[in-house]
Short mmCIF file of C-alpha atoms in Angstrom, two decimals:
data_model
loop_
_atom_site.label_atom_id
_atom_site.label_comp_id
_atom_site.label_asym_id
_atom_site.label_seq_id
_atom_site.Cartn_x
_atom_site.Cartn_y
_atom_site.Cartn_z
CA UNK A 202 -125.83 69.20 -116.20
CA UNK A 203 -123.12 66.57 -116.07
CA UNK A 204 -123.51 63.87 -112.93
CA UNK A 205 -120.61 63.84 -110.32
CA UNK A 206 -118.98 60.74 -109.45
CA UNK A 207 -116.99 59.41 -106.55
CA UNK A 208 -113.46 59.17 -107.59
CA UNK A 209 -112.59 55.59 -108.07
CA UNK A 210 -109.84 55.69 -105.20
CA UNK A 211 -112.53 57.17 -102.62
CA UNK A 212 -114.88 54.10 -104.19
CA UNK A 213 -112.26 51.82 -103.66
CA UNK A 214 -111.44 52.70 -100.04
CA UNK A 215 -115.15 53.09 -98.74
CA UNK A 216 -114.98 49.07 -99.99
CA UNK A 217 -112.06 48.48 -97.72
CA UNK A 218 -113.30 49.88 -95.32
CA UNK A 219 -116.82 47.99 -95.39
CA UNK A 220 -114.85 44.66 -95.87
CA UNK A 221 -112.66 45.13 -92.94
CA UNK A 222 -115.33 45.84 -90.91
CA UNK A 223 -114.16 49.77 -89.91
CA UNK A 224 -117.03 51.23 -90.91
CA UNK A 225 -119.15 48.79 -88.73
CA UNK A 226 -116.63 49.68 -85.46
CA UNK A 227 -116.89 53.41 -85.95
CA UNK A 228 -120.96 52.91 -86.30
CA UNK A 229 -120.50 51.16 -83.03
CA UNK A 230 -118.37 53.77 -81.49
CA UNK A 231 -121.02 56.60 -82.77
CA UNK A 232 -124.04 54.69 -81.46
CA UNK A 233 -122.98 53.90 -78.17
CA UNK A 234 -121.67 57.58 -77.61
CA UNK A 235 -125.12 59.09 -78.21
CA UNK A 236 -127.14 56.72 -76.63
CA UNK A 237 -129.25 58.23 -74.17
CA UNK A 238 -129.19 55.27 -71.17
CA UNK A 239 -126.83 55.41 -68.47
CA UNK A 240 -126.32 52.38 -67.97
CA UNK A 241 -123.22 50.72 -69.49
CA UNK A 242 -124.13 47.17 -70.15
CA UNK A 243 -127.48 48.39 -72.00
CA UNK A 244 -125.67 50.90 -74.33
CA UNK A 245 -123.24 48.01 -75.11
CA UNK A 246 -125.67 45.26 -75.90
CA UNK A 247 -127.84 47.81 -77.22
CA UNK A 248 -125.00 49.36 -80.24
CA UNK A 249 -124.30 45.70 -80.89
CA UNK A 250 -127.39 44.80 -81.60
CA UNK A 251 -128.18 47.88 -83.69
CA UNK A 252 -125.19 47.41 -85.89
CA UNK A 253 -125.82 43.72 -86.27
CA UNK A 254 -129.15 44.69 -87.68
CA UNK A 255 -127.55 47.66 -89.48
CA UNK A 256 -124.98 44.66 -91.23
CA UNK A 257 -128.04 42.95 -92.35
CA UNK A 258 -129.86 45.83 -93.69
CA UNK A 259 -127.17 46.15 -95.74
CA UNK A 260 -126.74 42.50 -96.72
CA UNK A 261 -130.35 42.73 -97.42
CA UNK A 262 -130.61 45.71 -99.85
CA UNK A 263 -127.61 44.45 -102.08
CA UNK A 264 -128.72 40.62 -102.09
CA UNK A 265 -132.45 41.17 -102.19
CA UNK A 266 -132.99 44.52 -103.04
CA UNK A 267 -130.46 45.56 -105.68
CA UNK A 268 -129.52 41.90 -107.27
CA UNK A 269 -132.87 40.59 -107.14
CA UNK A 270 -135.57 43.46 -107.97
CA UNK A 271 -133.97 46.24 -108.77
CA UNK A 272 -131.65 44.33 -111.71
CA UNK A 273 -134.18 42.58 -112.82
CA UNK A 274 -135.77 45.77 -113.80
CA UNK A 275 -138.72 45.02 -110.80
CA UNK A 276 -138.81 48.23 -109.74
CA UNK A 277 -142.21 48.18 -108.12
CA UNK A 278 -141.46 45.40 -105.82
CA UNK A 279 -137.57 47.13 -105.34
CA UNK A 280 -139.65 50.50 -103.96
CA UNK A 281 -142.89 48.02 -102.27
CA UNK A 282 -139.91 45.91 -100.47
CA UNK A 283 -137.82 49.08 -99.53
CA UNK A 284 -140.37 50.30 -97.38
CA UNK A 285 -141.50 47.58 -95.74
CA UNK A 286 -138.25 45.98 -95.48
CA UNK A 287 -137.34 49.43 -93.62
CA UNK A 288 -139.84 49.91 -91.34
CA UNK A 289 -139.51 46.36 -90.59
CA UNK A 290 -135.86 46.64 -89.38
CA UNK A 291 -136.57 50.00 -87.28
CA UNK A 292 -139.51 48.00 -85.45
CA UNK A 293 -137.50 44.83 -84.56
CA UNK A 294 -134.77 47.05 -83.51
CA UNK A 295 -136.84 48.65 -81.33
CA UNK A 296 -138.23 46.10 -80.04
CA UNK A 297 -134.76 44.47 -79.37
CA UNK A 298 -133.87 47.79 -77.07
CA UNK A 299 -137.44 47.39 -75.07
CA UNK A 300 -136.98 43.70 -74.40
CA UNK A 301 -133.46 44.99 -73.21
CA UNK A 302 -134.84 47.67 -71.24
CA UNK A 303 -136.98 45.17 -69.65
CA UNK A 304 -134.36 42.29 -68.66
CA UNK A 305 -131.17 44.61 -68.07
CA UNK A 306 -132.55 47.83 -67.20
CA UNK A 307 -135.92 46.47 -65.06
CA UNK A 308 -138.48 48.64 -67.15
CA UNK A 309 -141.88 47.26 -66.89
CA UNK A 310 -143.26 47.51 -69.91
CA UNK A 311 -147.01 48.58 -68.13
CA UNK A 312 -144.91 51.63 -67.30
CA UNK A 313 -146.49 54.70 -68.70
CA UNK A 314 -143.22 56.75 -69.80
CA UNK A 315 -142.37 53.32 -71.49
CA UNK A 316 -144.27 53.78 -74.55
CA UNK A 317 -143.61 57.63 -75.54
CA UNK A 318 -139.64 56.58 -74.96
CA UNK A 319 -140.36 53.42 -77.47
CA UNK A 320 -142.05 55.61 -79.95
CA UNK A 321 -138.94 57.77 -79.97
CA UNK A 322 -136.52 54.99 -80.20
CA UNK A 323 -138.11 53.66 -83.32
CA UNK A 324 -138.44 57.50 -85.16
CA UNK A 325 -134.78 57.82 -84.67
CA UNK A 326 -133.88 54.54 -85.93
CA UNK A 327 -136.13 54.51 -88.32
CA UNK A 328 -134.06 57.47 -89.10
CA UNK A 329 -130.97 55.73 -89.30
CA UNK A 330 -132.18 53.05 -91.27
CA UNK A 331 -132.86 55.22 -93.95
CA UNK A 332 -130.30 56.81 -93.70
CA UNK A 333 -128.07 53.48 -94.19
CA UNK A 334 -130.33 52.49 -97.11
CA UNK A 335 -129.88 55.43 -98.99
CA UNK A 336 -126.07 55.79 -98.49
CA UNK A 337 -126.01 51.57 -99.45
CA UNK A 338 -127.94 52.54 -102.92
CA UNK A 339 -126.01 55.81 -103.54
CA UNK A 340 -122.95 53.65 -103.43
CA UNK A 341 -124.06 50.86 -105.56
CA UNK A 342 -125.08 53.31 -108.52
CA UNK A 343 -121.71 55.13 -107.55
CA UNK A 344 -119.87 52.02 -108.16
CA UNK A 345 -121.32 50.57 -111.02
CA UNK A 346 -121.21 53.42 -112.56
CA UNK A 347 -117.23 54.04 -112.32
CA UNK A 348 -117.26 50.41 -113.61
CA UNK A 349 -119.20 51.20 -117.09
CA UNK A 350 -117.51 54.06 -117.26
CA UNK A 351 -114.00 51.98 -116.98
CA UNK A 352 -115.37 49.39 -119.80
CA UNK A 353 -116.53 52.22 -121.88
CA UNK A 354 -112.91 53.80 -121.62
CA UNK A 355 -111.19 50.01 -122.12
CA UNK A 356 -113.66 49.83 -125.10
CA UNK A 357 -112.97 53.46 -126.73
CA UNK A 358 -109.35 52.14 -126.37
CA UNK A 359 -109.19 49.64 -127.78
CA UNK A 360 -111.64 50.61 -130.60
CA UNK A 361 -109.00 53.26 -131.02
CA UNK A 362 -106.02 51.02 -131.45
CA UNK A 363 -108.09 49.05 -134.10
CA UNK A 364 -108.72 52.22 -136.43
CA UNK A 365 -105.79 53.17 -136.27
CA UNK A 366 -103.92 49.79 -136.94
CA UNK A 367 -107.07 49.46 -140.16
CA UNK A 368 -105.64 53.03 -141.44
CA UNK A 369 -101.95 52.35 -141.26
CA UNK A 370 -103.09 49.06 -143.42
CA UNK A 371 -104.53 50.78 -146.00
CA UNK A 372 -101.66 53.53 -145.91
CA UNK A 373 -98.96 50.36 -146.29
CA UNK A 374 -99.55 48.80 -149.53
CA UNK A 375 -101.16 51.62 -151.25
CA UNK A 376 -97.68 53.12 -150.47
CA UNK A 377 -95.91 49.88 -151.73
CA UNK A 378 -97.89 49.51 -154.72
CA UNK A 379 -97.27 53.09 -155.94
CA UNK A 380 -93.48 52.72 -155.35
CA UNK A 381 -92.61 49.19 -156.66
CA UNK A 382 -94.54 50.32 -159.78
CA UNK A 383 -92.05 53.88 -159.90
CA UNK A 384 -89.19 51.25 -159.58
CA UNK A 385 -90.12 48.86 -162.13
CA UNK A 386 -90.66 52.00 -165.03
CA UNK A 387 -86.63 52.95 -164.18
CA UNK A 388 -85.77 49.38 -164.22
CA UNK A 389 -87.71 49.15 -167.50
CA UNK A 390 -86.23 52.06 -168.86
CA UNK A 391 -82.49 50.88 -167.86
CA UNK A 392 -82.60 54.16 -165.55
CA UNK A 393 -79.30 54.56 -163.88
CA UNK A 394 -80.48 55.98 -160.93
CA UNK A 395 -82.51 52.66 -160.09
CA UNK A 396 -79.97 50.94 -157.55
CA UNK A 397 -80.37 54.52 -155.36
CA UNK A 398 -84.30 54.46 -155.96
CA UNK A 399 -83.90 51.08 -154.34
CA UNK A 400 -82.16 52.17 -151.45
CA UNK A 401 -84.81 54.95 -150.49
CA UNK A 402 -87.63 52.69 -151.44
CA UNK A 403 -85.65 50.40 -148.85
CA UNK A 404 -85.22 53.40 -146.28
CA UNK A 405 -88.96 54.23 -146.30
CA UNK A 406 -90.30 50.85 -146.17
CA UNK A 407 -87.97 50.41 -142.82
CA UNK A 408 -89.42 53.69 -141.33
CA UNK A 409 -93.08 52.57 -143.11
CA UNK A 410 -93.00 48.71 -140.97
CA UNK A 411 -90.39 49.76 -138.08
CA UNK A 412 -90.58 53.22 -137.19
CA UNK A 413 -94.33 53.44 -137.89
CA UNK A 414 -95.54 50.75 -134.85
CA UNK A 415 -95.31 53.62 -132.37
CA UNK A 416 -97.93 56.11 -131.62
CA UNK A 417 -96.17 59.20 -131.91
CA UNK A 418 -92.83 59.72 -133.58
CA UNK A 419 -90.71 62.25 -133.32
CA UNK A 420 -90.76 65.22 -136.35
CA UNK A 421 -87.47 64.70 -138.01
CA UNK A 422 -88.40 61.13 -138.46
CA UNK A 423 -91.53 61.80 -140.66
CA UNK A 424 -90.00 64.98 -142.66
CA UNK A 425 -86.94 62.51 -143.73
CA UNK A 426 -89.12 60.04 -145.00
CA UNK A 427 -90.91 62.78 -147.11
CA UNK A 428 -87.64 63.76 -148.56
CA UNK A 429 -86.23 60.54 -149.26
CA UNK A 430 -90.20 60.21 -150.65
CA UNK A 431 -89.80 63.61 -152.41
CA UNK A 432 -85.97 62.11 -153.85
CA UNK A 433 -87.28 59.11 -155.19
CA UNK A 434 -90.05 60.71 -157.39
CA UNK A 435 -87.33 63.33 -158.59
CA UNK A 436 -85.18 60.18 -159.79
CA UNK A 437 -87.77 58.63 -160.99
CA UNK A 438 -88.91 61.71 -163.33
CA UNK A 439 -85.63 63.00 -163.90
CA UNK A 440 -84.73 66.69 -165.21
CA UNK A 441 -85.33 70.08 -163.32
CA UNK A 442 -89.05 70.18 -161.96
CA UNK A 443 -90.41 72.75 -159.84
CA UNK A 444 -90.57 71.30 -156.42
CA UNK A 445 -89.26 72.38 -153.23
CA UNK A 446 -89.62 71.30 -149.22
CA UNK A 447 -89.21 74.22 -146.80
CA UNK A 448 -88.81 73.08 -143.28
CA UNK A 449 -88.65 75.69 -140.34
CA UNK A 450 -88.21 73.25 -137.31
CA UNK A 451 -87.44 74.42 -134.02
CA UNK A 452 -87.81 71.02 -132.13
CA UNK A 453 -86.89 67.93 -133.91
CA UNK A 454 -87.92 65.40 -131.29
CA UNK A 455 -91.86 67.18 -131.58
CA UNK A 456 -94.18 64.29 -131.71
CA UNK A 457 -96.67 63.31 -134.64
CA UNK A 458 -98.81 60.65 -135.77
CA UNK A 459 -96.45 58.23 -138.02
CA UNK A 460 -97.63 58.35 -141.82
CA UNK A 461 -99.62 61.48 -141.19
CA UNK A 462 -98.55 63.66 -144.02
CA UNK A 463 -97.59 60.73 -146.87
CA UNK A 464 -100.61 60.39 -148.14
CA UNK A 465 -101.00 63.85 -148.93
CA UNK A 466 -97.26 64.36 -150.21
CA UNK A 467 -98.54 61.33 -152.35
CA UNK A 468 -101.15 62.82 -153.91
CA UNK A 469 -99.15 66.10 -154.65
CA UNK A 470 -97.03 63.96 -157.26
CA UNK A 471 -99.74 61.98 -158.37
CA UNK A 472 -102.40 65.12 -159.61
CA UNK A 473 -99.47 68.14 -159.86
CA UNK A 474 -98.68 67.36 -163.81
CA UNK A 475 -95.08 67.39 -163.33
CA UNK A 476 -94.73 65.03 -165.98
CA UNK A 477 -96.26 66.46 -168.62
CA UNK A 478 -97.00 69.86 -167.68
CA UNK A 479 -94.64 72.82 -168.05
CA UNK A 480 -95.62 74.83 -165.17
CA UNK A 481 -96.88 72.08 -162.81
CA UNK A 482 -95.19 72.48 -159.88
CA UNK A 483 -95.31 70.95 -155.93
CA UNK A 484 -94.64 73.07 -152.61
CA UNK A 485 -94.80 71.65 -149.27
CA UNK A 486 -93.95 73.85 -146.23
CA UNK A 487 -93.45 72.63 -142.64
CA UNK A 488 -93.49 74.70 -139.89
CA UNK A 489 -93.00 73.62 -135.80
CA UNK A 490 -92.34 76.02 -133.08
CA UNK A 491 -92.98 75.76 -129.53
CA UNK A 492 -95.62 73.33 -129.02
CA UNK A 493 -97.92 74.28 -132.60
CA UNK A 494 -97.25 72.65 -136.03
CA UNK A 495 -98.23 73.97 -139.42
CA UNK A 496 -98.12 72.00 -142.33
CA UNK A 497 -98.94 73.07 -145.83
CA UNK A 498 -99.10 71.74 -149.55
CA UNK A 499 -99.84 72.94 -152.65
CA UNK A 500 -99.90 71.65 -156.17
CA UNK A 501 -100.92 72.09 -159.47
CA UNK A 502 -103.79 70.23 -160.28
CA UNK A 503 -106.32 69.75 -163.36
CA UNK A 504 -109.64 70.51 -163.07
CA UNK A 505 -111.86 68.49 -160.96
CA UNK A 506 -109.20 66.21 -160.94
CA UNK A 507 -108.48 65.84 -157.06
CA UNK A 508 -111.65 66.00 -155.11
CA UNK A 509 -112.19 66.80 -151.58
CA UNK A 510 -112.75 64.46 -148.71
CA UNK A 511 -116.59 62.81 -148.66
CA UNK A 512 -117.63 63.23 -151.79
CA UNK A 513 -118.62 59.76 -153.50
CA UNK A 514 -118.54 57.34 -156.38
CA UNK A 515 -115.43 56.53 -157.97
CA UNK A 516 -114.05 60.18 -156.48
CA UNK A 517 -114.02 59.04 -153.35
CA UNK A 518 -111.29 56.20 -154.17
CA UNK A 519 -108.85 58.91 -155.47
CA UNK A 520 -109.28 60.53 -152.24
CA UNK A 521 -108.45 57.67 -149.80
CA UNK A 522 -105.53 58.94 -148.62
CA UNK A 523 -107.06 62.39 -147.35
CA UNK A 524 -109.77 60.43 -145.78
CA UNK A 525 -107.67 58.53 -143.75
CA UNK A 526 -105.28 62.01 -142.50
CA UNK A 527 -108.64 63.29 -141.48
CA UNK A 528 -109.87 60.31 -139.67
CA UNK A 529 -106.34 59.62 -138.10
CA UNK A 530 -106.45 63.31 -137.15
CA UNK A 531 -109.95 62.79 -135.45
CA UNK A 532 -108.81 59.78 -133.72
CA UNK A 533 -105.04 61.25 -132.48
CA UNK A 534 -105.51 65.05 -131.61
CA UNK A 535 -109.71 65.34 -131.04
CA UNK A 536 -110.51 68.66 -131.75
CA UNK A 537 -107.37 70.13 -131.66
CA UNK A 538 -106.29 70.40 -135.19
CA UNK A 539 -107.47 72.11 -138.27
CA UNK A 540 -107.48 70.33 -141.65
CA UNK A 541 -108.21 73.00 -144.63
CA UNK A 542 -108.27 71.79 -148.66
CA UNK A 543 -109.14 74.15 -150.98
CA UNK A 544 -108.92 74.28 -154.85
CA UNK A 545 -108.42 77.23 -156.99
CA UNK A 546 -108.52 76.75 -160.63
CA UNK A 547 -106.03 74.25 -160.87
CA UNK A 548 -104.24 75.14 -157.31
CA UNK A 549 -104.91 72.40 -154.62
CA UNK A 550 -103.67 73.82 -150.97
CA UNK A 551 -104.01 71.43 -148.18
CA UNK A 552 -103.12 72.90 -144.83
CA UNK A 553 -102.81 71.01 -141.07
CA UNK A 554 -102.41 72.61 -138.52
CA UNK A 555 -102.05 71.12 -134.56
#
């Protein structure tokens, strides 16, 4: 069963309240209503003196009890000192109120009705005392723990940011690398269409360093970079190949994680064979209505040639990029996504869907 906590806004006003000294004025207010004497003076000394002792109780369990036993992890001596330390305070309270009854009230304290009404006093504040020492304890683990729970949350955070920042490092020059080598091969090959595969290489890398810094992006943002991606390896290959983007977007301005789907566009071009075989081919779909997105791509592939995400050895470098969608996908949407990749033959489908 999961534990219930205080709300850190009811933590934080209880603490006002206790500093301000509110809490100790309505204890005052409470006590000397239900006292049981008539007479006026008493039941005012009397409340002062119990809430004095009812300050110091509390002083007590947090200096002694909490910081100095229970902390230190002495929890025989926290329980031993609890309960003496309790009973203690009931008895000189009580005693307090009979001395009181004594020089205000003229009780003699040879009076037999004396004692039975001084066994009473101390049950019921023995009562209250333990009542105050459990509500001073509840509120101590209360409050420390909506502070580790705060540190764990500033931690998780910030853990966060630093995966993701490490991903989006390994995305950038893998990305770089792969296109400054498809620009030096037209360069190389006095390829007319290198001054445009410039200009997209100069597009993506402004959408890869500027765009990317943000969290979430908006749709159309990522889809142009995959066709200006998708543009550049058609100019780089030149002649008819079969690949095609469909996009069915309802909402342009949906958000995404920057950089999610270029790895896996990437690898589409890299294992599909457009190069050198006849019927390779590369599809990508892209789907977004209402608040779901579907994404899909599918390739031609050799054999064994692409393998899926976890497996090892020298495998496992080919398949960096898919790694990192699937742990960016962990990290941004939790459980709420669904990352298929199967191969048929020499068909390799990946699908996302959010």
């Amino acid at each position: 069963m999961k534990k219930r906590t205080l709300p850190t806004a009811n933590l934080d006003l209880l603490q006002r309240l206790y500093r301000n000294g509110i809490i100790w004025v309505v204890l005052f207010v409470i006590f000397f209503t239900v006292h049981s004497n008539n007479n006026f003076l008493f039941r005012v000394v009397s409340s002062l003196c119990f809430v004095g002792l009812v300050v110091l109780l509390v002083a007590f369990i947090n200096k002694v009890l909490l910081e100095h036993f229970l902390q230190r992890g002495r929890v025989v001596l926290f329980i031993l000192h609890s309960i003496v330390g309790i009973v203690a305070w009931a008895a000189a309270s009580t005693a307090i109120d009979a001395c009181l009854l004594h020089w205000i009230d003229g009780w003699p304290f040879n009076e037999m009705s004396f004692f039975p009404f001084i066994l009473v006093a101390f049950l019921v504040r023995l009562i209250w005392f333990i009542a105050t020492y459990a509500i001073t304890v509840i509120f101590y683990f209360q409050l420390k723990e909506n502070e580790e729970r705060i540190i764990s949350d500033q931690l998780k955070s910030e853990k966060l940011d630093m995966e993701l920042r490490y991903l989006k490092s390994q995305i950038n020059p893998h990305f770089l690398f792969n296109a400054l080598n498809n620009i030096y091969s037209m360069v190389y090959t006095h390829d007319d269409n290198a001054a445009d595969g410039v200009l997209k290489l100069s597009e993506m890398l402004r959408y890869v360093l500027v765009d990317c810094q943000a969290e979430m992006i908006p749709l159309s943002k990522e889809i142009k970079y995959i066709e200006n991606f998708i543009d550049f390896q058609m100019m780089r290959m030149g002649g008819r190949r079969d690949v095609y983007l469909k996009k069915e977007v309802e909402k342009e301005d949906f958000m995404i994680a920057p950089m999610l789907l270029q790895p896996i566009i990437e690898n589409c071009f890299k294992y599909s064979r457009l190069e050198t075989h006849p019927d390779g081919y590369v599809h990508v779909s892209i789907k977004q209505a209402g608040r779901g997105f579907c994404f899909e791509a599918e390739n031609t592939v050799a054999k064994n040639a692409l393998p899926v995400v976890g497996n090892g050895g020298e495998e496992k470098k080919s398949a960096i990029g898919l790694n990192n969608v699937q742990q960016r996908l962990m990290l941004h949407y939790g459980e709420n996504y669904k990352f298929d990749i199967q191969q048929d033959n020499e068909v390799y489908k990946v699908r996302i869907e959010l």
